[in-house]
Amino acid sequence: MIILALLIVLFLSFGFHIYFLFQYLFKAHKKYLAGFINTAVTNILIAILIIILLVYRPELIRGINPAQVLWVFSGLIFVVTLGIQINVFRRIYKTFKDPANYHLNFFGKKVLNGDAVSKFDVFAFFGAMPFLLVAGAYFVARLVNYIMYHRL
C-alpha cells in the first residue's frame, strides 16, 4: 500500500512538473522556473525512495494490484482533466459575458472579437478532451463493475 501511495504522489508531482513547464513556456516568470526545478528534484527523490524500498523489500511488488493501480490513476487523470475543462469553460464563459469583447460587424450583428479567447484556452480545452474521455470512461466502467460485482 505504501508503494501505491508513493506512486500516486509521484504521479501528482509529475503533473505539477508538466504544469510548471507549460506555465514557464507561456509566461516566462522565474517562479514557474523555480517550481519546475523543485518538482524535478522532488520527482527524482520520490523515484529513488521507491527504488530503495523495492530493493530492500521486494515483497511489496507482489502486493501491488495492477488493476487497482490503473483504476486509481485513471481516476486521477479523469479528475484533473475534468478540473481543467471546468476552469477553461469558466474563463471562456466570463469572456462571453463581457460586452467589451464584442463588436458590430458590417451587417449590424454583434460578434465576438477574434482575440477574446486565448489560443492557450482552446489548446487546453481540446488537448485535455481525449484524456478526459478515455480515462473517464475507464474509471466509470471499472467503478460500475466494482459496484455491481464487487471486483475491479
PDB file of C-alpha atoms in Angstrom:
ATOM      1  CA  MET A   1       0.000   0.000   0.000  1.00  0.00           C
ATOM      2  CA  ILE A   2       2.905   2.342   0.674  1.00  0.00           C
ATOM      3  CA  ILE A   3       4.149   1.790  -2.873  1.00  0.00           C
ATOM      4  CA  LEU A   4       0.732   2.744  -4.259  1.00  0.00           C
ATOM      5  CA  ALA A   5       0.739   5.906  -2.144  1.00  0.00           C
ATOM      6  CA  LEU A   6       4.254   6.813  -3.319  1.00  0.00           C
ATOM      7  CA  LEU A   7       3.273   6.160  -6.936  1.00  0.00           C
ATOM      8  CA  ILE A   8       0.270   8.471  -6.556  1.00  0.00           C
ATOM      9  CA  VAL A   9       2.489  11.177  -5.026  1.00  0.00           C
ATOM     10  CA  LEU A  10       4.986  10.709  -7.876  1.00  0.00           C
ATOM     11  CA  PHE A  11       2.189  10.933 -10.426  1.00  0.00           C
ATOM     12  CA  LEU A  12       0.822  14.136  -8.897  1.00  0.00           C
ATOM     13  CA  SER A  13       4.313  15.605  -8.672  1.00  0.00           C
ATOM     14  CA  PHE A  14       4.863  14.762 -12.326  1.00  0.00           C
ATOM     15  CA  GLY A  15       1.594  16.528 -13.148  1.00  0.00           C
ATOM     16  CA  PHE A  16       2.747  19.651 -11.313  1.00  0.00           C
ATOM     17  CA  HIS A  17       6.064  19.349 -13.159  1.00  0.00           C
ATOM     18  CA  ILE A  18       4.254  19.479 -16.511  1.00  0.00           C
ATOM     19  CA  TYR A  19       2.097  22.369 -15.255  1.00  0.00           C
ATOM     20  CA  PHE A  20       5.142  24.434 -14.263  1.00  0.00           C
ATOM     21  CA  LEU A  21       6.804  23.630 -17.593  1.00  0.00           C
ATOM     22  CA  PHE A  22       3.863  24.948 -19.609  1.00  0.00           C
ATOM     23  CA  GLN A  23       3.408  27.966 -17.366  1.00  0.00           C
ATOM     24  CA  TYR A  24       7.088  28.851 -17.738  1.00  0.00           C
ATOM     25  CA  LEU A  25       6.940  28.413 -21.514  1.00  0.00           C
ATOM     26  CA  PHE A  26       3.873  30.628 -21.872  1.00  0.00           C
ATOM     27  CA  LYS A  27       4.541  33.270 -19.185  1.00  0.00           C
ATOM     28  CA  ALA A  28       8.328  33.088 -18.585  1.00  0.00           C
ATOM     29  CA  HIS A  29       8.243  34.016 -14.884  1.00  0.00           C
ATOM     30  CA  LYS A  30      11.033  32.927 -12.567  1.00  0.00           C
ATOM     31  CA  LYS A  31       8.595  31.437 -10.057  1.00  0.00           C
ATOM     32  CA  TYR A  32       7.472  28.887 -12.662  1.00  0.00           C
ATOM     33  CA  LEU A  33      11.087  28.002 -13.437  1.00  0.00           C
ATOM     34  CA  ALA A  34      11.731  27.536  -9.711  1.00  0.00           C
ATOM     35  CA  GLY A  35       8.626  25.347  -9.438  1.00  0.00           C
ATOM     36  CA  PHE A  36       9.777  23.333 -12.448  1.00  0.00           C
ATOM     37  CA  ILE A  37      13.210  22.730 -10.908  1.00  0.00           C
ATOM     38  CA  ASN A  38      11.736  21.925  -7.475  1.00  0.00           C
ATOM     39  CA  THR A  39       9.321  19.377  -8.923  1.00  0.00           C
ATOM     40  CA  ALA A  40      12.149  17.825 -10.943  1.00  0.00           C
ATOM     41  CA  VAL A  41      14.160  17.325  -7.762  1.00  0.00           C
ATOM     42  CA  THR A  42      11.064  16.044  -5.939  1.00  0.00           C
ATOM     43  CA  ASN A  43      10.347  13.553  -8.728  1.00  0.00           C
ATOM     44  CA  ILE A  44      13.901  12.231  -8.581  1.00  0.00           C
ATOM     45  CA  LEU A  45      13.832  11.892  -4.787  1.00  0.00           C
ATOM     46  CA  ILE A  46      10.475  10.100  -4.780  1.00  0.00           C
ATOM     47  CA  ALA A  47      11.653   7.737  -7.531  1.00  0.00           C
ATOM     48  CA  ILE A  48      14.849   6.977  -5.578  1.00  0.00           C
ATOM     49  CA  LEU A  49      12.769   6.308  -2.449  1.00  0.00           C
ATOM     50  CA  ILE A  50      10.532   3.895  -4.386  1.00  0.00           C
ATOM     51  CA  ILE A  51      13.561   2.102  -5.834  1.00  0.00           C
ATOM     52  CA  ILE A  52      15.237   1.773  -2.424  1.00  0.00           C
ATOM     53  CA  LEU A  53      12.027   0.448  -0.876  1.00  0.00           C
ATOM     54  CA  LEU A  54      11.610  -2.115  -3.642  1.00  0.00           C
ATOM     55  CA  VAL A  55      15.239  -3.239  -3.478  1.00  0.00           C
ATOM     56  CA  TYR A  56      15.138  -3.862   0.267  1.00  0.00           C
ATOM     57  CA  ARG A  57      11.538  -5.135   0.398  1.00  0.00           C
ATOM     58  CA  PRO A  58      10.742  -6.906  -2.898  1.00  0.00           C
ATOM     59  CA  GLU A  59       7.609  -8.460  -1.395  1.00  0.00           C
ATOM     60  CA  LEU A  60       5.978  -5.043  -1.763  1.00  0.00           C
ATOM     61  CA  ILE A  61       5.903  -5.597  -5.530  1.00  0.00           C
ATOM     62  CA  ARG A  62       3.766  -8.714  -5.090  1.00  0.00           C
ATOM     63  CA  GLY A  63       1.282  -6.725  -3.035  1.00  0.00           C
ATOM     64  CA  ILE A  64       0.538  -4.334  -5.889  1.00  0.00           C
ATOM     65  CA  ASN A  65      -2.725  -4.997  -7.712  1.00  0.00           C
ATOM     66  CA  PRO A  66      -2.210  -3.677 -11.278  1.00  0.00           C
ATOM     67  CA  ALA A  67      -5.947  -3.313 -11.929  1.00  0.00           C
ATOM     68  CA  GLN A  68      -6.311  -1.210  -8.786  1.00  0.00           C
ATOM     69  CA  VAL A  69      -3.319   0.958  -9.684  1.00  0.00           C
ATOM     70  CA  LEU A  70      -4.650   1.524 -13.204  1.00  0.00           C
ATOM     71  CA  TRP A  71      -8.098   2.346 -11.837  1.00  0.00           C
ATOM     72  CA  VAL A  72      -6.710   4.865  -9.321  1.00  0.00           C
ATOM     73  CA  PHE A  73      -4.515   6.543 -11.949  1.00  0.00           C
ATOM     74  CA  SER A  74      -7.361   6.729 -14.452  1.00  0.00           C
ATOM     75  CA  GLY A  75      -9.483   8.334 -11.722  1.00  0.00           C
ATOM     76  CA  LEU A  76      -6.761  10.891 -11.029  1.00  0.00           C
ATOM     77  CA  ILE A  77      -6.398  11.692 -14.728  1.00  0.00           C
ATOM     78  CA  PHE A  78     -10.170  11.979 -15.016  1.00  0.00           C
ATOM     79  CA  VAL A  79     -10.458  14.378 -12.072  1.00  0.00           C
ATOM     80  CA  VAL A  80      -7.517  16.536 -13.198  1.00  0.00           C
ATOM     81  CA  THR A  81      -8.711  16.823 -16.796  1.00  0.00           C
ATOM     82  CA  LEU A  82     -12.272  17.500 -15.629  1.00  0.00           C
ATOM     83  CA  GLY A  83     -10.885  20.313 -13.473  1.00  0.00           C
ATOM     84  CA  ILE A  84      -9.004  21.694 -16.485  1.00  0.00           C
ATOM     85  CA  GLN A  85     -12.162  21.559 -18.600  1.00  0.00           C
ATOM     86  CA  ILE A  86     -14.246  23.318 -15.939  1.00  0.00           C
ATOM     87  CA  ASN A  87     -11.594  26.003 -15.389  1.00  0.00           C
ATOM     88  CA  VAL A  88     -11.253  26.737 -19.111  1.00  0.00           C
ATOM     89  CA  PHE A  89     -15.023  26.756 -19.573  1.00  0.00           C
ATOM     90  CA  ARG A  90     -15.416  29.257 -16.726  1.00  0.00           C
ATOM     91  CA  ARG A  91     -12.797  31.563 -18.277  1.00  0.00           C
ATOM     92  CA  ILE A  92     -14.457  31.368 -21.692  1.00  0.00           C
ATOM     93  CA  TYR A  93     -17.911  31.925 -20.189  1.00  0.00           C
ATOM     94  CA  LYS A  94     -16.701  35.059 -18.353  1.00  0.00           C
ATOM     95  CA  THR A  95     -15.226  36.288 -21.630  1.00  0.00           C
ATOM     96  CA  PHE A  96     -18.535  35.777 -23.423  1.00  0.00           C
ATOM     97  CA  LYS A  97     -20.400  37.698 -20.714  1.00  0.00           C
ATOM     98  CA  ASP A  98     -18.141  40.761 -21.028  1.00  0.00           C
ATOM     99  CA  PRO A  99     -19.613  43.217 -23.550  1.00  0.00           C
ATOM    100  CA  ALA A 100     -16.154  44.688 -24.229  1.00  0.00           C
ATOM    101  CA  ASN A 101     -15.283  41.525 -26.162  1.00  0.00           C
ATOM    102  CA  TYR A 102     -17.969  42.119 -28.789  1.00  0.00           C
ATOM    103  CA  HIS A 103     -18.215  44.447 -31.755  1.00  0.00           C
ATOM    104  CA  LEU A 104     -20.722  45.078 -34.523  1.00  0.00           C
ATOM    105  CA  ASN A 105     -19.938  43.638 -37.930  1.00  0.00           C
ATOM    106  CA  PHE A 106     -20.817  45.121 -41.312  1.00  0.00           C
ATOM    107  CA  PHE A 107     -24.388  43.818 -41.111  1.00  0.00           C
ATOM    108  CA  GLY A 108     -25.038  45.198 -37.643  1.00  0.00           C
ATOM    109  CA  LYS A 109     -24.790  41.860 -35.853  1.00  0.00           C
ATOM    110  CA  LYS A 110     -22.966  41.563 -32.547  1.00  0.00           C
ATOM    111  CA  VAL A 111     -19.938  39.240 -32.987  1.00  0.00           C
ATOM    112  CA  LEU A 112     -17.158  38.133 -30.684  1.00  0.00           C
ATOM    113  CA  ASN A 113     -13.695  39.618 -31.152  1.00  0.00           C
ATOM    114  CA  GLY A 114     -11.125  37.235 -32.569  1.00  0.00           C
ATOM    115  CA  ASP A 115      -8.746  37.661 -29.645  1.00  0.00           C
ATOM    116  CA  ALA A 116     -11.385  37.252 -26.913  1.00  0.00           C
ATOM    117  CA  VAL A 117     -10.443  33.614 -26.296  1.00  0.00           C
ATOM    118  CA  SER A 118      -6.748  32.853 -25.983  1.00  0.00           C
ATOM    119  CA  LYS A 119      -5.095  30.128 -28.022  1.00  0.00           C
ATOM    120  CA  PHE A 120      -3.923  28.512 -24.807  1.00  0.00           C
ATOM    121  CA  ASP A 121      -7.525  28.093 -23.609  1.00  0.00           C
ATOM    122  CA  VAL A 122      -8.538  26.497 -26.888  1.00  0.00           C
ATOM    123  CA  PHE A 123      -5.483  24.218 -26.816  1.00  0.00           C
ATOM    124  CA  ALA A 124      -6.078  23.277 -23.170  1.00  0.00           C
ATOM    125  CA  PHE A 125      -9.754  22.543 -23.775  1.00  0.00           C
ATOM    126  CA  PHE A 126      -9.299  20.375 -26.857  1.00  0.00           C
ATOM    127  CA  GLY A 127      -5.963  18.911 -25.725  1.00  0.00           C
ATOM    128  CA  ALA A 128      -7.425  17.623 -22.464  1.00  0.00           C
ATOM    129  CA  MET A 129     -10.553  16.229 -24.124  1.00  0.00           C
ATOM    130  CA  PRO A 130      -9.136  12.814 -25.229  1.00  0.00           C
ATOM    131  CA  PHE A 131      -7.627  12.194 -21.801  1.00  0.00           C
ATOM    132  CA  LEU A 132     -10.897  13.146 -20.132  1.00  0.00           C
ATOM    133  CA  LEU A 133     -12.920  10.812 -22.334  1.00  0.00           C
ATOM    134  CA  VAL A 134     -10.630   7.782 -22.229  1.00  0.00           C
ATOM    135  CA  ALA A 135      -9.678   7.972 -18.553  1.00  0.00           C
ATOM    136  CA  GLY A 136     -13.209   8.882 -17.533  1.00  0.00           C
ATOM    137  CA  ALA A 137     -14.739   6.001 -19.486  1.00  0.00           C
ATOM    138  CA  TYR A 138     -12.270   3.507 -17.997  1.00  0.00           C
ATOM    139  CA  PHE A 139     -12.738   4.872 -14.477  1.00  0.00           C
ATOM    140  CA  VAL A 140     -16.531   4.868 -14.648  1.00  0.00           C
ATOM    141  CA  ALA A 141     -16.674   1.413 -16.268  1.00  0.00           C
ATOM    142  CA  ARG A 142     -14.460  -0.054 -13.539  1.00  0.00           C
ATOM    143  CA  LEU A 143     -16.463   1.774 -10.870  1.00  0.00           C
ATOM    144  CA  VAL A 144     -19.720   0.307 -12.189  1.00  0.00           C
ATOM    145  CA  ASN A 145     -18.053  -3.120 -12.348  1.00  0.00           C
ATOM    146  CA  TYR A 146     -16.962  -2.733  -8.735  1.00  0.00           C
ATOM    147  CA  ILE A 147     -20.416  -1.630  -7.587  1.00  0.00           C
ATOM    148  CA  MET A 148     -22.218  -4.434  -9.435  1.00  0.00           C
ATOM    149  CA  TYR A 149     -19.798  -7.378  -8.963  1.00  0.00           C
ATOM    150  CA  HIS A 150     -17.524  -6.194  -6.103  1.00  0.00           C
ATOM    151  CA  ARG A 151     -14.324  -6.571  -8.094  1.00  0.00           C
ATOM    152  CA  LEU A 152     -12.189  -4.390 -10.304  1.00  0.00           C
TER     153      LEU A 152
END
